[in-house]
CSV table of C-alpha atoms and ligand atoms in Angstrom, one decimal:
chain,number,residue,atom,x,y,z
A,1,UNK,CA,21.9,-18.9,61.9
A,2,UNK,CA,18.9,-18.5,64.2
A,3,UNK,CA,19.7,-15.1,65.6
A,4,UNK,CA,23.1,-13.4,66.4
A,5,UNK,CA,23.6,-10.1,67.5
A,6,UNK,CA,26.3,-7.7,68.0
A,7,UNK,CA,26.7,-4.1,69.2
A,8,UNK,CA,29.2,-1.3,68.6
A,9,UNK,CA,29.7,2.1,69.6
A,10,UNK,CA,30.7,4.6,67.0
A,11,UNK,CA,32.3,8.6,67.4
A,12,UNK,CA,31.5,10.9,65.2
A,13,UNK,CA,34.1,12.6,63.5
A,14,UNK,CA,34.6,16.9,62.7
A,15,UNK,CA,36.8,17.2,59.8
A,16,UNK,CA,39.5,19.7,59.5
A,17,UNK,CA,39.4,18.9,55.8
A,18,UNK,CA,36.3,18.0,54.3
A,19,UNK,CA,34.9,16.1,52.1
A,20,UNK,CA,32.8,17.6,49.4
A,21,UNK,CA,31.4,16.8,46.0
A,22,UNK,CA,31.0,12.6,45.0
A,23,UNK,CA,32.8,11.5,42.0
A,24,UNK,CA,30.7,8.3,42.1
A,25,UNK,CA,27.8,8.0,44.0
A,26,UNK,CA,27.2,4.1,43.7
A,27,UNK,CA,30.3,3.3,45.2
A,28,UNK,CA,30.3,6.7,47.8
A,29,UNK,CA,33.3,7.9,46.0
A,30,UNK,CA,35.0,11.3,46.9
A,31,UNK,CA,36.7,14.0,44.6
A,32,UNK,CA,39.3,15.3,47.1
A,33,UNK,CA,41.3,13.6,50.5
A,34,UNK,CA,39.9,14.8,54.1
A,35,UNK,CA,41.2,14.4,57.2
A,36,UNK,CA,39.4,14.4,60.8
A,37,UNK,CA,39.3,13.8,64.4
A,38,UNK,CA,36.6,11.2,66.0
A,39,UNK,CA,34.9,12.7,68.8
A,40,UNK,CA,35.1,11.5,72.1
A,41,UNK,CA,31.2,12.7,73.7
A,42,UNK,CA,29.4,12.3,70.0
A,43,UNK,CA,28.7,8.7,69.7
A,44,UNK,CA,26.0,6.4,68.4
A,45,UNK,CA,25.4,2.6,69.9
A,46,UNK,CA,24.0,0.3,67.6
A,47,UNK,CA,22.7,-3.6,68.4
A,48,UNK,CA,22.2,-5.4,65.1
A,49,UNK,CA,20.7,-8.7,65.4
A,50,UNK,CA,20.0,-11.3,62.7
A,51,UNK,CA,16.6,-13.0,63.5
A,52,UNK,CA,15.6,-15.9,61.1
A,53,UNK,CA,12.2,-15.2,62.6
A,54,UNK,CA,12.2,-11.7,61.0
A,55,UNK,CA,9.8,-11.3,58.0
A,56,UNK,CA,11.7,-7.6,57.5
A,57,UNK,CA,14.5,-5.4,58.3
A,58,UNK,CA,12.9,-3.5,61.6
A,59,UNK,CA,15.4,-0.4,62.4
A,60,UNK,CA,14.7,1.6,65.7
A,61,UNK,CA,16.5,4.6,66.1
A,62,UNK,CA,16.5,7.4,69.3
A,63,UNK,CA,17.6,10.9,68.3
A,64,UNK,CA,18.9,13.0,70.6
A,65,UNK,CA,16.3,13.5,73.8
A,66,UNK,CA,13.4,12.2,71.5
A,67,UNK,CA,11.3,8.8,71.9
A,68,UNK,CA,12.5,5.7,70.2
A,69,UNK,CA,11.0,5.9,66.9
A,70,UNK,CA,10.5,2.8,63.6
A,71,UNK,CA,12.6,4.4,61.4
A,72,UNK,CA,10.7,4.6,57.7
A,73,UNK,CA,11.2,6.6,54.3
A,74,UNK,CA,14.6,7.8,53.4
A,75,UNK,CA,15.8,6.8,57.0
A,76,UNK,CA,14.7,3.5,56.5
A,77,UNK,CA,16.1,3.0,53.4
A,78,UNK,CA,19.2,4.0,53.3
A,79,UNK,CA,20.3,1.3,56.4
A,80,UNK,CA,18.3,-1.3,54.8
A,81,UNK,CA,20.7,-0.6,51.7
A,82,UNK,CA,23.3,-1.1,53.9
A,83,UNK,CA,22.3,-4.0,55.5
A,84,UNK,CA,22.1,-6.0,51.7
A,85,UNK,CA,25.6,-5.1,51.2
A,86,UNK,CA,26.4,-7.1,54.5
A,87,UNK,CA,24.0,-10.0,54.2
A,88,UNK,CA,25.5,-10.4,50.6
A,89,UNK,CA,29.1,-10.7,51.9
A,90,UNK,CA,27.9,-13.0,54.8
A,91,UNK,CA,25.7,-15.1,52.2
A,92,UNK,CA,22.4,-14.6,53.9
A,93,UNK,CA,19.0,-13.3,53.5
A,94,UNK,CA,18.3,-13.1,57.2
A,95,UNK,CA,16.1,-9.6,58.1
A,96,UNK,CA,17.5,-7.8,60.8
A,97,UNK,CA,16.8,-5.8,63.8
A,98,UNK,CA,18.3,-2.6,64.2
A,99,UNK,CA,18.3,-0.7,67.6
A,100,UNK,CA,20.2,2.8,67.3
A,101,UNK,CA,20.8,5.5,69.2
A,102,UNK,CA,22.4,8.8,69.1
A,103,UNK,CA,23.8,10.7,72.7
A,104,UNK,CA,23.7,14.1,69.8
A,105,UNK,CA,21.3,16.2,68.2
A,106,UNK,CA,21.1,14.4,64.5
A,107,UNK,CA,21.1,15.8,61.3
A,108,UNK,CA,22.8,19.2,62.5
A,109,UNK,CA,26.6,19.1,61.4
A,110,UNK,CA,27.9,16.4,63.7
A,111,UNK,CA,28.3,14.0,61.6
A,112,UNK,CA,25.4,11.8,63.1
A,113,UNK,CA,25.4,9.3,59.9
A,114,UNK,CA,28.9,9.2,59.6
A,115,UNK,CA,28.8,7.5,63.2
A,116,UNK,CA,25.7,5.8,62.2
A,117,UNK,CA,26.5,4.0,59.3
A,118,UNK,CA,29.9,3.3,61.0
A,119,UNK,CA,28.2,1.6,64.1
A,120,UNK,CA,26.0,-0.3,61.6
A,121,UNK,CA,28.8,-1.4,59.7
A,122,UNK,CA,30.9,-2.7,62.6
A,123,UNK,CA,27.8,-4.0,64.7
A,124,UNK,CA,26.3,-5.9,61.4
A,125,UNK,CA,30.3,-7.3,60.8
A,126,UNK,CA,30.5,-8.9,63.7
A,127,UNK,CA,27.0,-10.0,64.3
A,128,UNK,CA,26.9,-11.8,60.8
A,129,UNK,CA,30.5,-13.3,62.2
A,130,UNK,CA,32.5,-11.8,59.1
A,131,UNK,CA,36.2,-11.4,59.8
A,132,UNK,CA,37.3,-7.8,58.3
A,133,UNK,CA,40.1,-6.0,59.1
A,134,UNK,CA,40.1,-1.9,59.7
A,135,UNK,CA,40.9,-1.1,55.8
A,136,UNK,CA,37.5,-3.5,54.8
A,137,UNK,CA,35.4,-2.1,57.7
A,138,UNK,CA,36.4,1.5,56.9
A,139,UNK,CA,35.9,0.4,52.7
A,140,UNK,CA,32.3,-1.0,54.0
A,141,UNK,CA,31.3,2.2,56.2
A,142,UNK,CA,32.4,4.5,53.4
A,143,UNK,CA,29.8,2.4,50.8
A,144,UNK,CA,27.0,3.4,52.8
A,145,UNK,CA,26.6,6.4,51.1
A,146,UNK,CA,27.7,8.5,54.4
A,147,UNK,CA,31.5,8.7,53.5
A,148,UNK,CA,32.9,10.2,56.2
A,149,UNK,CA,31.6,7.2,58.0
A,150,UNK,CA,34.8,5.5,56.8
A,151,UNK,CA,36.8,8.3,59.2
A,152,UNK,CA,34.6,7.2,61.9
A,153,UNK,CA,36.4,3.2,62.2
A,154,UNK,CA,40.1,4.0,62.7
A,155,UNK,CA,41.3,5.3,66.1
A,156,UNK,CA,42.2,9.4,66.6
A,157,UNK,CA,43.2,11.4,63.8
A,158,UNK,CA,42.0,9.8,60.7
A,159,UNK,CA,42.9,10.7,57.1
A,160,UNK,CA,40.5,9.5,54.2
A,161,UNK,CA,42.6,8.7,51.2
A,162,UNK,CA,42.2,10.0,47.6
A,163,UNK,CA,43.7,6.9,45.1
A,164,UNK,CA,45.7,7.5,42.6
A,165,UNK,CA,44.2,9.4,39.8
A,166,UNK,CA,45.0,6.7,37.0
A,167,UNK,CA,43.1,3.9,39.0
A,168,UNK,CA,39.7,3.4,37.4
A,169,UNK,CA,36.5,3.4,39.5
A,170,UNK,CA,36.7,-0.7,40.7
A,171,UNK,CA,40.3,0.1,41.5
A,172,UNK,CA,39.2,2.9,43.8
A,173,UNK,CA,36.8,1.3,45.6
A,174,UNK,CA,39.4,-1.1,46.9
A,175,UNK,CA,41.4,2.1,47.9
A,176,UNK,CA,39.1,4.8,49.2
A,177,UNK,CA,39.5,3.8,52.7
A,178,UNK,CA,40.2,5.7,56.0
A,179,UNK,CA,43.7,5.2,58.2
A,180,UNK,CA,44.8,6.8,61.6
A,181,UNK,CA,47.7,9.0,61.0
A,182,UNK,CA,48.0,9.8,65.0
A,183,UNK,CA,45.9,8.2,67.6
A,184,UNK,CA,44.0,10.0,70.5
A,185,UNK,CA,46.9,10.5,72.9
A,186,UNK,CA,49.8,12.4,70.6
A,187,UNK,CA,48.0,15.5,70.9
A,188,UNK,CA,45.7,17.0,73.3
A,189,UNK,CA,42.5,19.2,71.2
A,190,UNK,CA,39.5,20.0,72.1
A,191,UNK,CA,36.6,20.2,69.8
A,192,UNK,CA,33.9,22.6,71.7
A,193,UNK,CA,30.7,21.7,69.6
A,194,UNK,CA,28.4,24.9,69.7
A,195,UNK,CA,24.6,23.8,69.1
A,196,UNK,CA,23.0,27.0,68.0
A,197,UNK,CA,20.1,24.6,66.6
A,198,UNK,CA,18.9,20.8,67.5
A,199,UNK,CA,16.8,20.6,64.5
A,200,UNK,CA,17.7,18.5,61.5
A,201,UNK,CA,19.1,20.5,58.5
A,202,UNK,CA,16.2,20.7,55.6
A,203,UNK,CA,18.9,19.9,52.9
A,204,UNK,CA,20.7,16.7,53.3
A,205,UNK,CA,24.6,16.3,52.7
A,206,UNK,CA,23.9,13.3,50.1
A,207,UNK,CA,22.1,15.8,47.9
A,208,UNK,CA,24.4,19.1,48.6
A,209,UNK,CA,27.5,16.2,47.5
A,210,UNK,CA,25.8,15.6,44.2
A,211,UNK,CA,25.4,19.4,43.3
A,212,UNK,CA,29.1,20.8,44.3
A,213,UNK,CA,30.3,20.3,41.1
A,214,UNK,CA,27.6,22.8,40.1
A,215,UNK,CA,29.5,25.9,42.0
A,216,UNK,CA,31.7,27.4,39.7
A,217,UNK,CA,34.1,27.4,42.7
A,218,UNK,CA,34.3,23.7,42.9
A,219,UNK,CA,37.6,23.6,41.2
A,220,UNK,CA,39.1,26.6,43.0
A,221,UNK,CA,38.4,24.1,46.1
A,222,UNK,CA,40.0,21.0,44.4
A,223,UNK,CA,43.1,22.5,43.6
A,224,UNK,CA,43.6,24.1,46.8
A,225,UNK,CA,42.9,21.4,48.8
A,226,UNK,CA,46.4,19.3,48.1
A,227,UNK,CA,48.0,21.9,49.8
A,228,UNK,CA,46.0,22.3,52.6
A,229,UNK,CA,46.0,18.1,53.1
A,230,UNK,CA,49.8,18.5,54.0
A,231,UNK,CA,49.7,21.4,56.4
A,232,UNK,CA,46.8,19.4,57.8
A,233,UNK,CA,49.1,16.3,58.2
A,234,UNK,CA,51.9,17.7,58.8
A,235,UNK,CA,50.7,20.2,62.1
A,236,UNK,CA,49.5,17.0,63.0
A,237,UNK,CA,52.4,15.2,62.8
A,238,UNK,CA,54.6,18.4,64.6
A,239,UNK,CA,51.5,19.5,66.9
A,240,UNK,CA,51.3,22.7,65.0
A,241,UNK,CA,47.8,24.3,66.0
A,242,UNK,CA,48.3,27.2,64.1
A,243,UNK,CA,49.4,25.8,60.7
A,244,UNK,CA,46.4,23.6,61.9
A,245,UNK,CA,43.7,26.0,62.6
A,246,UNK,CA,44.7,28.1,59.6
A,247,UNK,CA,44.2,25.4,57.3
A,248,UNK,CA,41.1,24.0,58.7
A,249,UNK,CA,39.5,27.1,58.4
A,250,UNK,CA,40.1,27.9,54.9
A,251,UNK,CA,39.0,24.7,54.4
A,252,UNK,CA,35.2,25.5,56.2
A,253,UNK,CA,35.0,28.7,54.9
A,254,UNK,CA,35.9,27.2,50.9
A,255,UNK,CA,33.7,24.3,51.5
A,256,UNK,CA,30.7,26.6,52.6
A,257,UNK,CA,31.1,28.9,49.6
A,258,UNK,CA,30.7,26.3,47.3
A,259,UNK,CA,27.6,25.5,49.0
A,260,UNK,CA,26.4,29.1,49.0
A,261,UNK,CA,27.4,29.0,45.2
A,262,UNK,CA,26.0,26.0,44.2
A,263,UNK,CA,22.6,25.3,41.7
A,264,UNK,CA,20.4,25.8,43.6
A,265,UNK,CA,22.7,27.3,46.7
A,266,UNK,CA,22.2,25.9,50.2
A,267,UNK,CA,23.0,28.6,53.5
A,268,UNK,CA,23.4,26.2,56.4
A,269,UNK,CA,24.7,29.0,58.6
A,270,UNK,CA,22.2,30.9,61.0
A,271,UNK,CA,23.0,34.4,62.4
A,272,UNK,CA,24.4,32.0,65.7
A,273,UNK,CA,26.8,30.9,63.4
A,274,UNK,CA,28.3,34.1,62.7
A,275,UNK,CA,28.3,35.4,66.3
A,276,UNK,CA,30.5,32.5,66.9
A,277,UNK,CA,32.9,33.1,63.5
A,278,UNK,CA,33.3,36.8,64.4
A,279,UNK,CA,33.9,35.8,68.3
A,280,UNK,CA,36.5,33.2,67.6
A,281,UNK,CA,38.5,35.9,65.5
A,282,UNK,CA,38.4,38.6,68.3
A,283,UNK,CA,39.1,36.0,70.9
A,284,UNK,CA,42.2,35.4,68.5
A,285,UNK,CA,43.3,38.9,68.4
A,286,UNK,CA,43.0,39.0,71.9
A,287,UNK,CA,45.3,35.7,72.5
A,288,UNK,CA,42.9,33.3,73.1
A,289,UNK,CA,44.1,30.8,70.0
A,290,UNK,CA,40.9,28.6,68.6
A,291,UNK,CA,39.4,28.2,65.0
A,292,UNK,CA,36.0,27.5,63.7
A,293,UNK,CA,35.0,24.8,61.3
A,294,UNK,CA,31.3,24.0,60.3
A,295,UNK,CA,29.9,21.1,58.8
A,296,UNK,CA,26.4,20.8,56.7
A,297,UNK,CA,24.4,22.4,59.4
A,298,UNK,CA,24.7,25.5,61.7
A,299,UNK,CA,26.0,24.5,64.8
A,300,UNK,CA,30.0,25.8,64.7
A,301,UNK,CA,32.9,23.6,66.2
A,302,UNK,CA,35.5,25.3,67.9
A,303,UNK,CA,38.9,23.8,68.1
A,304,UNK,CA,41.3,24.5,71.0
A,305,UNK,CA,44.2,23.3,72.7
A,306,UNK,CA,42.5,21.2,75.7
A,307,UNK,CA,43.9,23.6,78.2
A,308,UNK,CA,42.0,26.3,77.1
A,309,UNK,CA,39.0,24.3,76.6
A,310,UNK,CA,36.8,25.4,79.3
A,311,UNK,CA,37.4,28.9,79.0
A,312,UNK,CA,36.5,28.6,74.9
A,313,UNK,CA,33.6,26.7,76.3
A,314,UNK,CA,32.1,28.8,79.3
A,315,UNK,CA,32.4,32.2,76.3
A,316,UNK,CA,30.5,29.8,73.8
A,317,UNK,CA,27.6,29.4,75.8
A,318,UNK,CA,27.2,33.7,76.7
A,319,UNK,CA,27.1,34.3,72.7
A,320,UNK,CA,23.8,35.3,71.7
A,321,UNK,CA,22.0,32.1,69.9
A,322,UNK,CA,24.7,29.8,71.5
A,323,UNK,CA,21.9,26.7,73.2
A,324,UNK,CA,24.3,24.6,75.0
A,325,UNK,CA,28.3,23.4,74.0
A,326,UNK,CA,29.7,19.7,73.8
A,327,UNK,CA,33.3,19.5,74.3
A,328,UNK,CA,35.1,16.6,72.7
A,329,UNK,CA,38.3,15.5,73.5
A,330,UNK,CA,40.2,13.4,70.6
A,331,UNK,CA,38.2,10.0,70.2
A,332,UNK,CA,39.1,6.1,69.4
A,333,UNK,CA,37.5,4.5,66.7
A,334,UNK,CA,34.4,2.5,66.0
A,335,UNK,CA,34.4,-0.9,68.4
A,336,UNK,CA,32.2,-3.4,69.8
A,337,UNK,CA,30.7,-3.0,73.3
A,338,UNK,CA,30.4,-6.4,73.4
A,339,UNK,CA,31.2,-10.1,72.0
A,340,UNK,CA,28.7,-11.1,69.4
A,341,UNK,CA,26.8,-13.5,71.4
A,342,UNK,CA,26.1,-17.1,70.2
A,343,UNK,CA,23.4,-18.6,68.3
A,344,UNK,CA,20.6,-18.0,70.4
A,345,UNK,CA,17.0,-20.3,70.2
B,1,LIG,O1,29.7,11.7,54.6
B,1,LIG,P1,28.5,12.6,54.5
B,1,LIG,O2,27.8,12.3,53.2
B,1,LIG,O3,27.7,12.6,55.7
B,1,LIG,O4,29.1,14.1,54.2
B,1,LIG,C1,30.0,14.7,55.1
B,1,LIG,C2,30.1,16.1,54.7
B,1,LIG,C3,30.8,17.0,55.7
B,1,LIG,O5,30.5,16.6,57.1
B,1,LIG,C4,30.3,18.4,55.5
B,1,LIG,C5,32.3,17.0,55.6
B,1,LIG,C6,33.1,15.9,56.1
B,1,LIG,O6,34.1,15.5,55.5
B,1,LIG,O7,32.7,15.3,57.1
């Protein structure tokens, strides 16, 4: 292999059940099921390219409206990780080249690494010529250490999968994978992303994952969560918003108290955030039906029916601490903008 290169353009994903707490943090293993949509406007493009020239791994990334930076530190390490795991399927040592860029603030609750690492994943795949089907590229993404990036390779609404409880640890890293349970098309949402802050979040999720077992509400969460999985599914499956918004707010709202509760606590919400929570519940009263769900950072999505999107959106952006809204119609999954091109002098 002299040099191959491949890139892929990845969604990021809001889920309406979330994943919280790691069980095993080698093997990015989750305590409970979570279910998502990918993101239509919210994507990351990554070129990999395997250079035998390459002395290093040399990873580029552009954040939202910032200057292409050499990614070092945590950053740095964390795709290099990544890129091992690849270069040990393929059989390779070759270093890498890494060019990535995000069209979305990072680091701020939308999911930036889950459609980082799943770009990556796919990009790296194909460049290193490795034939994997969705269940091993979703497997792969989800090993980076950003789970949800498994949720970020199959097409539309995406459930994560919790294996059976008597499988050991090997067993479930051969099952913790991602599958569409509806694609794009079956039903027409809207996620309106309300950016009340473009800064990254001081507190990763990879740390906040290792300390929800720490809130004394972390069990509360697990045993609710079967129940909320099937409504989840099933107003999916029926095109139930309400049993959907219902669910996927008591979802945000138990996820967030764990956080609040955990040792030490983390408050990702800012007083934007609340605007936008106590908005979204008068709008409700008032008929105007959309829900709220927050990830590990401030900025709120708002779900609505795609009818009523613009009118969700256009209210969004006169709340107090409101920056600017993305709207997001239901998204495909992680693919390849190009083919991988061939060995190249
Ligand atoms: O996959 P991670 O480590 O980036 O964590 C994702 C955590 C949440 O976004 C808050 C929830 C989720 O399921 O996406």
């Amino acid at each position: 292999m002299k040099q191959k290169r491949a890139t892929a353009i990845a969604p990021a994903n809001i889920a309406f059940i979330k994943y919280w707490g790691v069980r095993d943090t080698t093997r990015t293993l989750p305590y409970n099921g979570s279910i998502s949509m990918n993101l239509d406007a919210c994507l990351t493009t990554t070129t990999v390219t395997f250079d035998e020239n390459l002395t290093r791994d040399e990873i580029t990334l552009t954040f939202y409206q910032q200057a292409p930076h050499l990614a070092t530190g945590v950053a740095r390490e964390r795709v290099v990780v990544h890129l091992e795991r690849l270069r040990a399927l393929a059989g390779t040592d070759c270093y890498a080249k890494v060019i990535s860029s995000n069209n979305f603030p990072s680091d701020a609750g939308i999911a930036s690494s889950a459609a980082g690492f799943a770009a990556l994943t796919r990009a790296g795949v194909a460049a290193l010529g490795l034939e994997l089907d969705e269940r091993q590229l979703s497997l792969l993404a989800r090993r980076s250490g950003s789970g949800s990036a498994c949720r970020s390779i199959p097409s539309g609404y995406v459930e994560w999968y919790l294996p059976s409880t008597e499988f050991d640890l090997v067993q479930w890293d051969q099952a913790s994978y991602a599958k569409s349970i509806a694609q794009p098309e079956h039903w027409d949402l809207t996620d309106v992303v309300a950016v009340v802050d473009t800064n990254a979040k001081k507190i990763g999720s990879a740390e906040n994952h290792r300390l929800a077992t720490s809130s004394p509400y972390f069990a509360t969460r697990l045993a609710e969560i079967p129940d909320r999985l099937a409504a989840v599914r099933e107003a999916i499956v029926q095109r139930d918003f309400t049993k959907l918004g219902q669910a996927m707010e008591a979802d945000a709202v138990s996820m967030h108290a764990v956080c609040m509760t955990s040792h030490p606590p983390s408050f990702y919400w800012n007083g934007g955030t609340m605007n936008i929570i106590h908005a979204v519940r008068s709008w409700r009263s008032e008929g105007l039906e959309a829900y709220f769900t927050i990830d590990a950072g401030p900025n709120v999505h708002v779900i609505c029916e795609t009818a009523d999107s613009e009118v969700v959106a256009q209210q969004l952006r006169q709340l107090p601490g409101v920056e600017f809204t993305i709207a997001n119609m239901v998204g495909k999954g992680t693919r390849l903008e190009e083919p991988t091109t061939p060995d190249v002098e």
